[in-house]
XYZ file of C-alpha atoms in Angstrom:
363
model
C -57.723 -47.840 9.340
C -60.903 -46.021 10.500
C -61.839 -42.807 8.447
C -61.889 -39.478 10.501
C -65.395 -38.367 10.286
C -65.563 -34.937 8.733
C -69.001 -33.683 7.121
C -68.087 -29.997 6.772
C -64.762 -27.997 6.551
C -65.604 -26.589 10.266
C -63.846 -28.788 12.943
C -66.672 -30.009 15.179
C -65.422 -30.541 18.756
C -66.600 -32.200 22.011
C -65.006 -31.824 25.497
C -65.598 -34.286 28.293
C -64.946 -32.611 31.638
C -65.424 -28.893 32.365
C -63.248 -27.821 35.192
C -60.204 -25.806 35.091
C -58.391 -27.761 32.312
C -61.597 -28.153 30.287
C -61.702 -24.439 30.456
C -58.444 -24.027 28.910
C -58.974 -26.661 26.307
C -62.225 -24.708 25.418
C -60.778 -21.497 25.016
C -58.231 -23.081 22.801
C -60.639 -24.389 20.398
C -62.128 -21.017 20.125
C -58.993 -19.446 19.222
C -58.164 -22.305 16.708
C -61.443 -21.171 14.940
C -63.356 -24.637 15.805
C -66.966 -25.078 16.509
C -67.396 -26.354 20.376
C -70.394 -28.350 19.434
C -71.090 -30.285 22.841
C -69.672 -30.775 26.569
C -70.260 -33.982 28.375
C -69.947 -33.983 32.689
C -70.248 -36.264 35.287
C -73.999 -35.479 35.552
C -76.454 -33.708 33.247
C -76.724 -30.936 35.517
C -72.593 -30.723 35.450
C -72.640 -30.913 31.695
C -75.459 -28.335 31.443
C -73.570 -25.810 33.505
C -70.188 -26.650 31.464
C -71.845 -25.905 28.091
C -73.039 -22.914 29.699
C -69.726 -21.417 31.182
C -67.696 -22.925 28.221
C -69.693 -21.407 25.195
C -71.008 -24.938 23.933
C -73.914 -25.543 21.777
C -75.331 -28.675 23.580
C -75.162 -30.484 26.821
C -74.526 -34.277 26.530
C -75.727 -36.657 29.358
C -72.397 -38.992 29.162
C -68.882 -39.244 27.125
C -70.588 -42.297 25.449
C -73.709 -39.974 23.820
C -71.458 -37.610 22.735
C -68.865 -39.662 21.032
C -71.820 -41.419 19.292
C -73.862 -38.486 18.532
C -72.280 -37.999 14.797
C -72.299 -34.091 15.846
C -68.166 -34.103 16.483
C -64.698 -34.690 14.629
C -62.579 -34.389 17.727
C -63.070 -35.209 21.343
C -60.918 -33.611 24.158
C -60.482 -35.943 26.815
C -60.402 -33.112 30.366
C -61.745 -35.725 33.060
C -59.791 -37.348 36.236
C -57.057 -39.792 35.308
C -58.709 -42.990 35.598
C -61.238 -42.088 32.905
C -58.967 -41.349 30.089
C -58.440 -44.721 28.508
C -61.938 -45.907 28.433
C -63.303 -42.752 27.069
C -60.091 -41.990 24.606
C -60.315 -45.619 23.252
C -63.682 -45.235 22.457
C -63.641 -42.106 20.707
C -60.754 -43.755 18.464
C -62.881 -46.729 17.833
C -65.713 -44.253 16.616
C -63.521 -42.232 14.132
C -62.726 -39.600 16.381
C -59.471 -37.526 16.527
C -58.219 -37.406 20.195
C -56.957 -34.557 22.232
C -56.323 -36.571 25.764
C -54.874 -35.028 28.998
C -51.655 -36.548 30.482
C -51.142 -39.504 31.729
C -52.760 -41.118 29.275
C -53.549 -43.985 31.429
C -52.876 -44.929 35.268
C -50.702 -47.643 34.161
C -48.288 -47.775 31.435
C -49.361 -51.179 29.354
C -52.656 -49.487 29.098
C -51.271 -46.201 27.777
C -49.170 -48.369 25.398
C -52.352 -50.011 24.002
C -53.728 -46.484 23.391
C -50.658 -45.616 21.328
C -51.037 -48.590 19.222
C -54.622 -48.257 18.777
C -54.230 -44.601 17.692
C -51.616 -45.912 15.209
C -54.136 -48.849 13.649
C -56.691 -46.213 13.407
C -54.679 -43.551 11.863
C -56.294 -40.691 13.945
C -54.472 -37.877 15.348
C -54.210 -38.464 18.890
C -52.325 -35.676 20.693
C -51.173 -35.090 24.400
C -51.029 -31.490 26.112
C -47.358 -31.532 26.896
C -47.619 -28.036 26.135
C -44.543 -26.525 27.401
C -42.934 -27.712 24.040
C -44.893 -24.869 22.562
C -42.696 -21.896 24.737
C -41.036 -20.446 21.617
C -37.927 -20.042 23.982
C -38.052 -23.798 24.369
C -38.108 -24.087 20.544
C -35.064 -21.827 20.497
C -33.179 -23.924 23.028
C -33.651 -27.062 20.770
C -32.446 -25.168 18.021
C -29.491 -23.854 19.361
C -28.655 -27.028 21.369
C -28.256 -28.660 18.093
C -25.170 -26.821 17.593
C -23.539 -26.798 20.826
C -21.895 -30.241 20.893
C -22.283 -33.274 23.109
C -24.579 -33.104 26.088
C -22.988 -33.950 29.244
C -25.475 -32.881 32.032
C -29.273 -32.231 32.334
C -30.652 -31.047 35.385
C -33.934 -29.174 36.818
C -37.023 -29.478 38.370
C -40.584 -29.057 38.848
C -41.681 -27.480 41.857
C -45.324 -26.421 43.042
C -46.764 -25.777 46.515
C -50.649 -26.313 45.852
C -50.700 -29.445 47.785
C -48.554 -28.009 50.739
C -51.175 -28.093 53.684
C -53.412 -31.249 54.967
C -56.338 -28.905 54.147
C -55.317 -29.105 50.167
C -56.826 -32.219 48.659
C -57.606 -33.287 45.144
C -58.696 -36.399 43.183
C -55.149 -36.800 41.949
C -54.029 -37.776 45.896
C -56.254 -40.936 45.162
C -54.187 -43.581 43.586
C -57.695 -44.923 41.976
C -58.238 -42.097 40.399
C -55.312 -40.605 39.850
C -52.751 -43.251 39.464
C -49.859 -44.792 41.635
C -47.756 -41.932 40.371
C -49.063 -38.628 41.309
C -46.315 -36.175 41.631
C -44.023 -37.963 38.930
C -46.959 -38.526 36.602
C -48.533 -35.145 37.118
C -46.019 -32.710 36.774
C -42.457 -35.023 36.360
C -43.975 -36.177 32.868
C -43.965 -32.686 31.418
C -40.121 -32.355 32.687
C -39.114 -35.684 31.612
C -41.081 -34.946 28.045
C -39.411 -31.727 27.827
C -36.124 -32.803 28.544
C -35.903 -35.639 26.009
C -37.710 -32.977 23.528
C -35.154 -30.541 23.621
C -32.323 -32.984 23.800
C -33.293 -35.424 21.409
C -32.097 -37.997 23.528
C -33.674 -40.834 25.206
C -33.360 -41.496 29.141
C -32.072 -44.945 29.540
C -31.996 -45.515 33.096
C -32.940 -44.043 36.314
C -32.485 -44.025 40.082
C -35.095 -42.594 42.142
C -36.520 -41.411 45.751
C -40.095 -40.587 46.629
C -41.372 -38.973 50.067
C -44.754 -38.474 51.609
C -44.773 -34.975 53.213
C -48.422 -34.574 54.461
C -49.201 -37.912 55.667
C -53.079 -37.181 56.148
C -55.353 -35.284 54.086
C -58.744 -33.942 55.734
C -60.945 -35.517 52.901
C -58.966 -38.328 51.702
C -57.231 -39.762 54.665
C -53.760 -41.377 54.646
C -51.775 -40.340 51.541
C -50.545 -43.346 49.248
C -49.109 -41.055 46.643
C -45.802 -39.474 46.699
C -45.483 -35.547 47.362
C -41.996 -35.475 46.069
C -39.574 -37.072 44.187
C -35.534 -37.131 43.184
C -34.596 -38.828 40.329
C -30.869 -39.321 38.791
C -30.884 -40.618 35.351
C -28.567 -41.449 32.578
C -29.171 -40.884 28.608
C -28.814 -42.995 25.608
C -25.675 -40.764 24.495
C -23.973 -40.992 27.875
C -25.211 -37.497 29.560
C -25.976 -37.745 33.088
C -28.658 -35.787 34.845
C -30.971 -35.354 37.837
C -34.408 -33.623 38.766
C -36.586 -33.046 41.762
C -40.343 -32.678 41.386
C -42.666 -31.492 44.462
C -46.083 -30.399 45.220
C -45.211 -29.393 48.561
C -42.361 -26.789 47.949
C -43.607 -23.679 49.713
C -43.890 -20.612 47.403
C -42.994 -21.969 44.008
C -46.193 -22.150 42.133
C -45.240 -23.609 38.911
C -41.673 -23.693 38.588
C -40.654 -25.990 35.649
C -36.693 -25.329 35.313
C -34.596 -27.084 32.954
C -30.761 -26.511 32.622
C -28.482 -28.347 29.809
C -24.440 -28.298 29.484
C -22.926 -29.184 26.426
C -19.531 -29.168 24.941
C -19.361 -25.546 23.882
C -21.983 -24.075 25.713
C -25.005 -24.125 28.162
C -28.583 -23.034 28.282
C -31.545 -23.047 30.652
C -35.136 -22.081 30.806
C -37.550 -21.249 33.698
C -41.249 -21.796 32.985
C -41.723 -18.892 35.561
C -39.720 -16.597 33.543
C -40.624 -17.769 30.076
C -39.652 -14.505 28.079
C -35.890 -15.329 28.712
C -33.571 -18.018 27.819
C -30.397 -18.151 29.449
C -27.166 -18.945 27.323
C -23.796 -19.653 29.164
C -20.592 -20.014 27.693
C -16.800 -19.997 28.963
C -16.342 -16.408 28.175
C -19.637 -15.323 29.437
C -23.214 -15.625 29.666
C -26.471 -13.566 28.441
C -30.275 -13.810 28.898
C -32.066 -14.243 25.203
C -34.805 -12.112 25.235
C -37.614 -13.645 23.568
C -38.094 -11.472 20.199
C -39.818 -12.467 16.874
C -37.160 -10.450 15.053
C -34.222 -12.283 16.281
C -35.715 -15.642 16.783
C -34.923 -18.689 15.040
C -37.193 -20.284 12.422
C -37.862 -22.781 14.398
C -39.254 -20.462 17.439
C -40.714 -17.611 15.199
C -43.801 -19.283 14.671
C -44.424 -19.517 18.395
C -43.905 -16.084 19.204
C -46.755 -14.078 17.483
C -46.467 -11.122 19.919
C -43.575 -8.466 19.677
C -41.125 -8.489 22.116
C -42.197 -6.839 25.620
C -45.381 -8.403 25.546
C -45.219 -11.590 27.919
C -46.668 -14.921 26.493
C -47.389 -17.680 28.638
C -49.400 -20.915 29.186
C -52.449 -20.062 27.231
C -50.520 -19.000 24.351
C -48.838 -22.653 24.689
C -52.102 -24.484 24.835
C -53.436 -22.028 21.908
C -50.405 -23.342 20.049
C -50.582 -27.048 20.836
C -54.371 -26.981 19.992
C -53.946 -25.130 16.560
C -51.223 -27.482 15.680
C -53.202 -30.471 16.550
C -55.962 -29.415 14.261
C -53.680 -28.635 11.679
C -52.439 -32.149 11.784
C -56.242 -33.211 11.744
C -56.581 -31.444 8.590
C -53.654 -33.002 6.825
C -50.638 -30.765 7.621
C -47.530 -31.752 9.329
C -46.484 -29.831 12.670
C -42.999 -30.546 13.859
C -43.031 -31.360 17.644
C -46.710 -32.270 18.073
C -46.893 -34.450 21.338
C -48.984 -37.541 20.323
C -49.828 -40.492 22.359
C -46.466 -42.108 21.313
C -45.153 -39.400 23.816
C -48.086 -39.848 26.360
C -47.161 -43.513 26.572
C -43.406 -42.840 26.761
C -44.597 -40.352 29.861
C -46.214 -43.417 31.355
C -43.391 -45.741 31.141
C -40.914 -43.162 32.584
C -43.356 -42.979 35.330
C -43.798 -46.449 35.946
C -39.824 -47.163 35.793
C -39.337 -44.319 38.276
C -41.995 -46.028 40.328
C -40.030 -49.447 40.027
C -36.736 -47.666 41.092
C -38.240 -46.655 44.105
C -39.735 -49.944 45.192
C -36.496 -52.172 44.164
C -34.264 -49.429 45.528
C -31.706 -48.850 42.907
C -30.984 -48.315 38.991
C -33.702 -49.552 36.662
C -33.283 -49.733 32.949
C -36.020 -47.840 31.174
């Protein structure tokens, strides 16, 4: 077992990648009270620019230089997907804690290897499935435990940022983004949330995918799916369905999850995260996020008074804070680890197999 290098009480952080998600990570690092030591990018110029924009102390020529510097305790990997595995594995071998964006890898076997490697090294290795950190998701999880057997899990994750042929991104390229684009990018969040809230495992799936925008201006013919629909069953016998799309006009980031159980239902909509819908035979209500009335499980993730809206940044800040607490030896319930990242990669692989083979596939 490798010992994580800690030369001071102050947690020292490095980030590889300074795009949108790198900026989100950097903000959460500062919110957690850690020290942002260095940034590495695809070039020296990008690293210098990233260090300046993100408020880091130093710019590093490469991820390898940052990892081997001896100046950091934890590495955040915020690169295109195909670079996640080699960088994260090098960081684990160097005795660092790792926060790696999902998907962990562009294939399930490599993601599984990463999870095993994290266990062997004993390092804290976390994946930003940050929607777990909405207080109303924690409230849903706590309340669902008292509603009896779950019968139905349904929902979707809809976006429109790749709606036009002029909309393009490295994620469209399977060599950089992986073979399952919409499923791996946003479907992974939905599947993780469904299993986290219910505590139940998906055991078989039957899926369809579609390419809606056949050509994109900078990448040519599209080889990865724009949308997918998936039917599934769980270990407890619940049935489910989900639709994921990156070409749904007007939907910016709608992650929706509804669960029906024996004595009640509940639903969460990420575009309206201050409310949790609660349904029963006698009526329904919208529960407002209020730390004065939330459960013990949800209250720690609800630092603002009711009426002061919380959102994505707050979830990310809570995720990073819990990760750093785990690095310090504390247990934080629900922290998504490389095991969860490997699980997501496995489900992506199974869904793609179902599409290819045209039927139900066991997970």
